[in-house]
mmCIF file of C-alpha atoms and ligand atoms in Angstrom:
data_model
loop_
_atom_site.group_PDB
_atom_site.id
_atom_site.type_symbol
_atom_site.label_atom_id
_atom_site.label_comp_id
_atom_site.label_asym_id
_atom_site.label_seq_id
_atom_site.Cartn_x
_atom_site.Cartn_y
_atom_site.Cartn_z
ATOM 1 C CA MET O 1 61.919 88.791 -48.665
ATOM 2 C CA GLY O 2 59.646 92.029 -49.993
ATOM 3 C CA ASP O 3 56.698 90.825 -48.119
ATOM 4 C CA ARG O 4 58.639 89.920 -44.622
ATOM 5 C CA LYS O 5 57.270 91.775 -41.905
ATOM 6 C CA GLY O 6 59.344 94.159 -39.958
ATOM 7 C CA LEU O 7 58.556 95.056 -36.482
ATOM 8 C CA ILE O 8 60.395 97.164 -33.799
ATOM 9 C CA LEU O 9 60.107 96.743 -29.777
ATOM 10 C CA ILE O 10 61.262 100.097 -28.499
ATOM 11 C CA GLY O 11 61.276 101.400 -25.164
ATOM 12 C CA ALA O 12 63.671 102.285 -22.183
ATOM 13 C CA PRO O 13 65.762 99.465 -20.425
ATOM 14 C CA GLY O 14 63.752 97.474 -18.485
ATOM 15 C CA SER O 15 60.631 98.219 -20.355
ATOM 16 C CA GLY O 16 60.064 94.586 -21.099
ATOM 17 C CA LYS O 17 61.264 94.779 -24.832
ATOM 18 C CA GLY O 18 62.891 91.255 -24.476
ATOM 19 C CA THR O 19 60.147 89.366 -22.657
ATOM 20 C CA GLN O 20 57.602 90.775 -25.201
ATOM 21 C CA ALA O 21 59.961 89.794 -28.110
ATOM 22 C CA LYS O 22 60.369 86.305 -27.229
ATOM 23 C CA LYS O 23 56.511 85.897 -26.771
ATOM 24 C CA LEU O 24 56.094 87.365 -30.146
ATOM 25 C CA GLN O 25 58.910 85.115 -31.636
ATOM 26 C CA GLU O 26 56.859 82.081 -30.104
ATOM 27 C CA GLN O 27 53.633 83.307 -31.421
ATOM 28 C CA LEU O 28 54.289 84.598 -34.944
ATOM 29 C CA GLY O 29 57.531 82.554 -35.787
ATOM 30 C CA TYR O 30 59.630 85.882 -36.612
ATOM 31 C CA ALA O 31 63.174 86.156 -35.698
ATOM 32 C CA HIS O 32 63.883 87.917 -32.410
ATOM 33 C CA ILE O 33 66.906 89.894 -33.107
ATOM 34 C CA SER O 34 68.136 91.644 -30.086
ATOM 35 C CA THR O 35 71.718 93.415 -30.402
ATOM 36 C CA GLY O 36 72.374 93.445 -26.526
ATOM 37 C CA ASP O 37 72.144 89.534 -26.564
ATOM 38 C CA LEU O 38 74.074 89.448 -29.696
ATOM 39 C CA LEU O 39 76.806 91.692 -28.338
ATOM 40 C CA ARG O 40 76.733 89.652 -24.993
ATOM 41 C CA ALA O 41 77.565 86.703 -26.513
ATOM 42 C CA ALA O 42 80.431 88.293 -28.520
ATOM 43 C CA VAL O 43 81.767 89.408 -25.366
ATOM 44 C CA ALA O 44 81.199 85.913 -23.707
ATOM 45 C CA ALA O 45 82.904 84.501 -26.782
ATOM 46 C CA GLY O 46 86.117 86.840 -26.602
ATOM 47 C CA SER O 47 85.550 87.705 -30.106
ATOM 48 C CA GLU O 48 87.016 90.796 -31.535
ATOM 49 C CA LEU O 49 83.780 92.859 -31.565
ATOM 50 C CA GLY O 50 83.339 91.439 -28.081
ATOM 51 C CA LEU O 51 86.413 92.943 -27.024
ATOM 52 C CA ARG O 52 85.770 96.442 -28.692
ATOM 53 C CA ALA O 53 82.236 96.485 -27.331
ATOM 54 C CA LYS O 54 82.709 95.598 -23.777
ATOM 55 C CA GLY O 55 83.785 98.925 -22.305
ATOM 56 C CA PHE O 56 80.978 100.956 -23.787
ATOM 57 C CA MET O 57 78.417 97.952 -22.281
ATOM 58 C CA ASP O 58 80.092 98.000 -18.900
ATOM 59 C CA ALA O 59 79.733 101.604 -18.650
ATOM 60 C CA GLY O 60 76.009 101.795 -19.545
ATOM 61 C CA GLY O 61 76.905 103.797 -22.534
ATOM 62 C CA LEU O 62 76.065 102.795 -26.369
ATOM 63 C CA VAL O 63 78.434 100.650 -28.541
ATOM 64 C CA PRO O 64 79.617 102.715 -31.543
ATOM 65 C CA ASP O 65 76.920 102.851 -34.594
ATOM 66 C CA ALA O 66 79.161 101.025 -37.104
ATOM 67 C CA LEU O 67 79.740 97.922 -34.913
ATOM 68 C CA VAL O 68 76.133 97.356 -34.056
ATOM 69 C CA ILE O 69 74.600 98.255 -37.598
ATOM 70 C CA ASP O 70 77.120 95.461 -39.254
ATOM 71 C CA LEU O 71 75.970 93.094 -36.487
ATOM 72 C CA LEU O 72 72.282 93.954 -37.133
ATOM 73 C CA LEU O 73 72.700 93.849 -40.654
ATOM 74 C CA GLU O 74 74.207 90.412 -40.686
ATOM 75 C CA ALA O 75 71.291 89.057 -38.475
ATOM 76 C CA LEU O 76 68.722 90.081 -40.966
ATOM 77 C CA ALA O 77 70.176 88.197 -43.626
ATOM 78 C CA THR O 78 70.054 84.942 -42.010
ATOM 79 C CA PRO O 79 67.208 82.413 -42.904
ATOM 80 C CA ALA O 80 65.682 82.705 -39.611
ATOM 81 C CA ALA O 81 64.496 86.409 -40.624
ATOM 82 C CA ALA O 82 63.064 85.626 -44.014
ATOM 83 C CA ALA O 83 59.530 85.596 -42.930
ATOM 84 C CA GLY O 84 59.851 88.440 -40.479
ATOM 85 C CA PHE O 85 61.705 89.830 -37.361
ATOM 86 C CA ILE O 86 61.357 91.748 -34.167
ATOM 87 C CA LEU O 87 63.993 94.173 -33.189
ATOM 88 C CA ASP O 88 64.747 94.339 -29.628
ATOM 89 C CA GLY O 89 67.226 97.057 -28.731
ATOM 90 C CA PHE O 90 67.814 98.529 -32.284
ATOM 91 C CA PRO O 91 67.806 101.206 -33.564
ATOM 92 C CA ARG O 92 69.123 103.162 -30.577
ATOM 93 C CA THR O 93 70.101 106.186 -32.496
ATOM 94 C CA LEU O 94 69.432 108.369 -35.407
ATOM 95 C CA PRO O 95 72.108 106.675 -37.738
ATOM 96 C CA GLN O 96 71.201 103.387 -36.842
ATOM 97 C CA ALA O 97 67.512 104.135 -37.787
ATOM 98 C CA GLU O 98 68.610 105.535 -41.137
ATOM 99 C CA ALA O 99 70.986 102.480 -41.988
ATOM 100 C CA LEU O 100 67.951 100.108 -41.069
ATOM 101 C CA ASP O 101 65.407 101.855 -43.202
ATOM 102 C CA ALA O 102 67.749 101.865 -45.940
ATOM 103 C CA ALA O 103 67.806 98.051 -45.866
ATOM 104 C CA VAL O 104 64.318 97.089 -45.130
ATOM 105 C CA ARG O 105 61.062 98.144 -44.670
ATOM 106 C CA ILE O 106 59.575 98.615 -41.087
ATOM 107 C CA ASP O 107 55.919 97.718 -40.689
ATOM 108 C CA LYS O 108 55.374 98.768 -37.099
ATOM 109 C CA VAL O 109 57.110 100.320 -34.049
ATOM 110 C CA ILE O 110 55.803 99.409 -30.591
ATOM 111 C CA ASP O 111 56.896 101.926 -27.896
ATOM 112 C CA LEU O 112 56.608 100.202 -24.779
ATOM 113 C CA GLN O 113 55.934 102.731 -22.054
ATOM 114 C CA VAL O 114 56.707 102.282 -18.429
ATOM 115 C CA PRO O 115 57.047 105.185 -16.068
ATOM 116 C CA PHE O 116 60.655 105.756 -15.274
ATOM 117 C CA GLY O 117 59.958 105.262 -11.472
ATOM 118 C CA LEU O 118 59.311 101.641 -11.842
ATOM 119 C CA ILE O 119 62.609 100.946 -14.184
ATOM 120 C CA GLU O 120 65.065 100.966 -11.723
ATOM 121 C CA GLU O 121 63.463 98.107 -9.461
ATOM 122 C CA ARG O 122 62.780 96.128 -12.648
ATOM 123 C CA VAL O 123 66.272 96.164 -13.913
ATOM 124 C CA THR O 124 68.062 95.773 -10.763
ATOM 125 C CA GLY O 125 65.893 92.671 -9.976
ATOM 126 C CA ARG O 126 66.468 91.163 -13.250
ATOM 127 C CA ARG O 127 68.550 88.060 -13.217
ATOM 128 C CA MET O 128 69.498 86.022 -16.281
ATOM 129 C CA SER O 129 70.258 82.517 -17.330
ATOM 130 C CA PRO O 130 73.071 81.861 -19.414
ATOM 131 C CA SER O 131 70.428 80.046 -22.030
ATOM 132 C CA GLY O 132 68.696 83.456 -22.412
ATOM 133 C CA HIS O 133 65.698 82.781 -19.914
ATOM 134 C CA VAL O 134 65.068 85.988 -17.808
ATOM 135 C CA TYR O 135 63.873 86.293 -14.489
ATOM 136 C CA HIS O 136 63.042 89.005 -11.399
ATOM 137 C CA VAL O 137 63.859 88.419 -7.915
ATOM 138 C CA LYS O 138 60.247 89.629 -6.811
ATOM 139 C CA TYR O 139 58.219 89.438 -10.224
ATOM 140 C CA SER O 140 59.206 86.273 -11.822
ATOM 141 C CA PRO O 141 61.243 84.477 -9.421
ATOM 142 C CA PRO O 142 62.662 81.047 -10.578
ATOM 143 C CA LYS O 143 61.278 77.886 -8.471
ATOM 144 C CA VAL O 144 64.682 77.642 -6.698
ATOM 145 C CA GLU O 145 66.438 80.684 -5.851
ATOM 146 C CA GLY O 146 69.386 81.443 -8.136
ATOM 147 C CA ILE O 147 68.712 78.482 -10.954
ATOM 148 C CA CYS O 148 67.237 78.673 -14.073
ATOM 149 C CA ASP O 149 63.781 76.493 -14.039
ATOM 150 C CA ILE O 150 64.223 75.459 -17.732
ATOM 151 C CA THR O 151 67.916 74.649 -17.979
ATOM 152 C CA GLY O 152 69.171 74.350 -14.398
ATOM 153 C CA GLU O 153 71.982 76.795 -14.778
ATOM 154 C CA ALA O 154 73.154 79.094 -12.113
ATOM 155 C CA LEU O 155 71.539 82.684 -12.613
ATOM 156 C CA TYR O 156 73.599 85.644 -12.910
ATOM 157 C CA GLN O 157 72.995 89.535 -12.882
ATOM 158 C CA ARG O 158 74.091 91.666 -15.894
ATOM 159 C CA SER O 159 76.883 93.819 -14.819
ATOM 160 C CA ASP O 160 75.083 96.888 -16.331
ATOM 161 C CA ASP O 161 71.936 96.345 -14.170
ATOM 162 C CA THR O 162 73.238 98.217 -11.371
ATOM 163 C CA PRO O 163 71.293 101.703 -9.921
ATOM 164 C CA ASP O 164 74.228 103.755 -11.342
ATOM 165 C CA LYS O 165 74.594 102.183 -14.651
ATOM 166 C CA VAL O 166 70.864 101.835 -15.158
ATOM 167 C CA ARG O 167 70.730 105.823 -14.629
ATOM 168 C CA ALA O 168 73.419 105.878 -17.305
ATOM 169 C CA ARG O 169 71.449 103.853 -19.735
ATOM 170 C CA LEU O 170 68.188 105.915 -19.256
ATOM 171 C CA SER O 171 70.043 109.133 -20.036
ATOM 172 C CA LYS O 172 71.329 107.699 -23.354
ATOM 173 C CA PHE O 173 67.762 106.552 -24.070
ATOM 174 C CA GLU O 174 66.391 110.106 -23.596
ATOM 175 C CA ALA O 175 69.318 111.792 -25.547
ATOM 176 C CA GLU O 176 69.652 109.186 -28.334
ATOM 177 C CA THR O 177 66.583 106.924 -28.454
ATOM 178 C CA ARG O 178 63.612 109.329 -28.231
ATOM 179 C CA PRO O 179 64.655 111.201 -31.405
ATOM 180 C CA VAL O 180 64.420 107.403 -32.925
ATOM 181 C CA ILE O 181 60.568 107.390 -31.934
ATOM 182 C CA ALA O 182 60.248 110.743 -33.338
ATOM 183 C CA ARG O 183 61.422 109.669 -36.564
ATOM 184 C CA TYR O 184 58.917 106.751 -36.798
ATOM 185 C CA GLN O 185 55.978 108.877 -35.306
ATOM 186 C CA SER O 186 56.390 111.165 -38.137
ATOM 187 C CA LYS O 187 55.956 108.183 -40.648
ATOM 188 C CA GLY O 188 52.457 107.250 -38.874
ATOM 189 C CA ILE O 189 53.985 103.510 -37.958
ATOM 190 C CA VAL O 190 54.557 104.039 -33.818
ATOM 191 C CA VAL O 191 51.692 102.363 -31.725
ATOM 192 C CA ALA O 192 52.246 103.111 -27.794
ATOM 193 C CA VAL O 193 51.245 100.178 -25.611
ATOM 194 C CA ASP O 194 51.406 100.625 -21.620
ATOM 195 C CA GLY O 195 54.315 98.213 -20.537
ATOM 196 C CA VAL O 196 52.940 98.198 -16.981
ATOM 197 C CA GLY O 197 51.766 94.794 -15.657
ATOM 198 C CA ASP O 198 51.967 91.290 -15.854
ATOM 199 C CA PRO O 199 53.964 90.162 -19.095
ATOM 200 C CA ASP O 200 50.688 88.142 -19.983
ATOM 201 C CA GLU O 201 48.750 91.168 -19.826
ATOM 202 C CA VAL O 202 51.134 93.586 -21.765
ATOM 203 C CA TYR O 203 51.428 90.785 -24.410
ATOM 204 C CA ALA O 204 47.662 90.830 -25.017
ATOM 205 C CA ARG O 205 47.797 94.930 -25.198
ATOM 206 C CA ILE O 206 50.381 94.256 -28.185
ATOM 207 C CA ALA O 207 48.643 91.590 -30.037
ATOM 208 C CA ALA O 208 45.637 93.766 -29.900
ATOM 209 C CA VAL O 209 47.401 96.435 -31.876
ATOM 210 C CA LEU O 210 49.356 94.258 -34.355
HETATM 211 P P1 AMP U 301 70.278 95.684 -24.229
HETATM 212 O O1 AMP U 301 70.377 94.316 -23.675
HETATM 213 O O2 AMP U 301 69.278 95.883 -24.968
HETATM 214 O O3 AMP U 301 69.927 96.545 -22.731
HETATM 215 O O4 AMP U 301 71.717 96.170 -24.441
HETATM 216 C C1 AMP U 301 72.970 95.937 -23.526
HETATM 217 C C2 AMP U 301 73.980 96.913 -23.878
HETATM 218 O O5 AMP U 301 74.462 96.534 -25.301
HETATM 219 C C3 AMP U 301 73.418 98.422 -24.358
HETATM 220 O O6 AMP U 301 73.391 99.259 -22.822
HETATM 221 C C4 AMP U 301 74.672 98.852 -25.067
HETATM 222 O O7 AMP U 301 75.875 99.123 -24.234
HETATM 223 C C5 AMP U 301 74.820 97.702 -25.975
HETATM 224 N N1 AMP U 301 73.834 98.001 -27.115
HETATM 225 C C6 AMP U 301 72.753 97.084 -27.253
HETATM 226 N N2 AMP U 301 72.158 97.417 -28.548
HETATM 227 C C7 AMP U 301 72.721 98.468 -28.746
HETATM 228 C C8 AMP U 301 72.549 99.495 -30.201
HETATM 229 N N3 AMP U 301 71.359 99.440 -30.853
HETATM 230 N N4 AMP U 301 73.377 100.517 -30.177
HETATM 231 C C9 AMP U 301 74.295 100.823 -29.154
HETATM 232 N N5 AMP U 301 74.650 99.998 -28.213
HETATM 233 C C10 AMP U 301 73.721 98.879 -28.313
#
């Protein structure tokens, strides 16, 4: 456990964290842990956690720290995360970062930078497959409109991927998550990566700094 690699992908909504974390998982074999995915699964399953989280998520707000921290610590304790892990969407607040640092060592934080002017188009054009594959109506459309290339399932749009929710999420990012980046900058482990461009190009930039 002491040698396992801990990476954080941090960035605004729509900066490409999920896309890049999936590629890193494939290439490195580390567990991709997305608190957003875990929370959406809890909502879909109608679990108690899901019921408590849903209102915050639908409003474009943040789910209370205590709920998310428990969820994350559980995911870190699974065998899949024994060799290493890539956190996507956690930590988003200083208390989350403090709880994380008390539990595990973080080796590197990739700060995925995308100008806010590009975020809205990226997020509102995003389409999801229930199996977790992610498309974009313009930048990575499926072969058949509305259908997942891999599973054939119908694609859907996240309820928080609307322009007003995106604005709420961006302001949360500025207020709550910027200080998290500053915290890790003071530890000297943050690497800024330009998140504009084709996902493969962005991945090459990340691979180059790891
Ligand atoms: P994401 O898929 O990362 O954009 O997360 C979707 C939503 O889940 C967010 O807008 C929050 O409402 C909630 N969420 C995900 N991760 C966290 C977190 N670390 N802290 C608080 N809320 C979170």
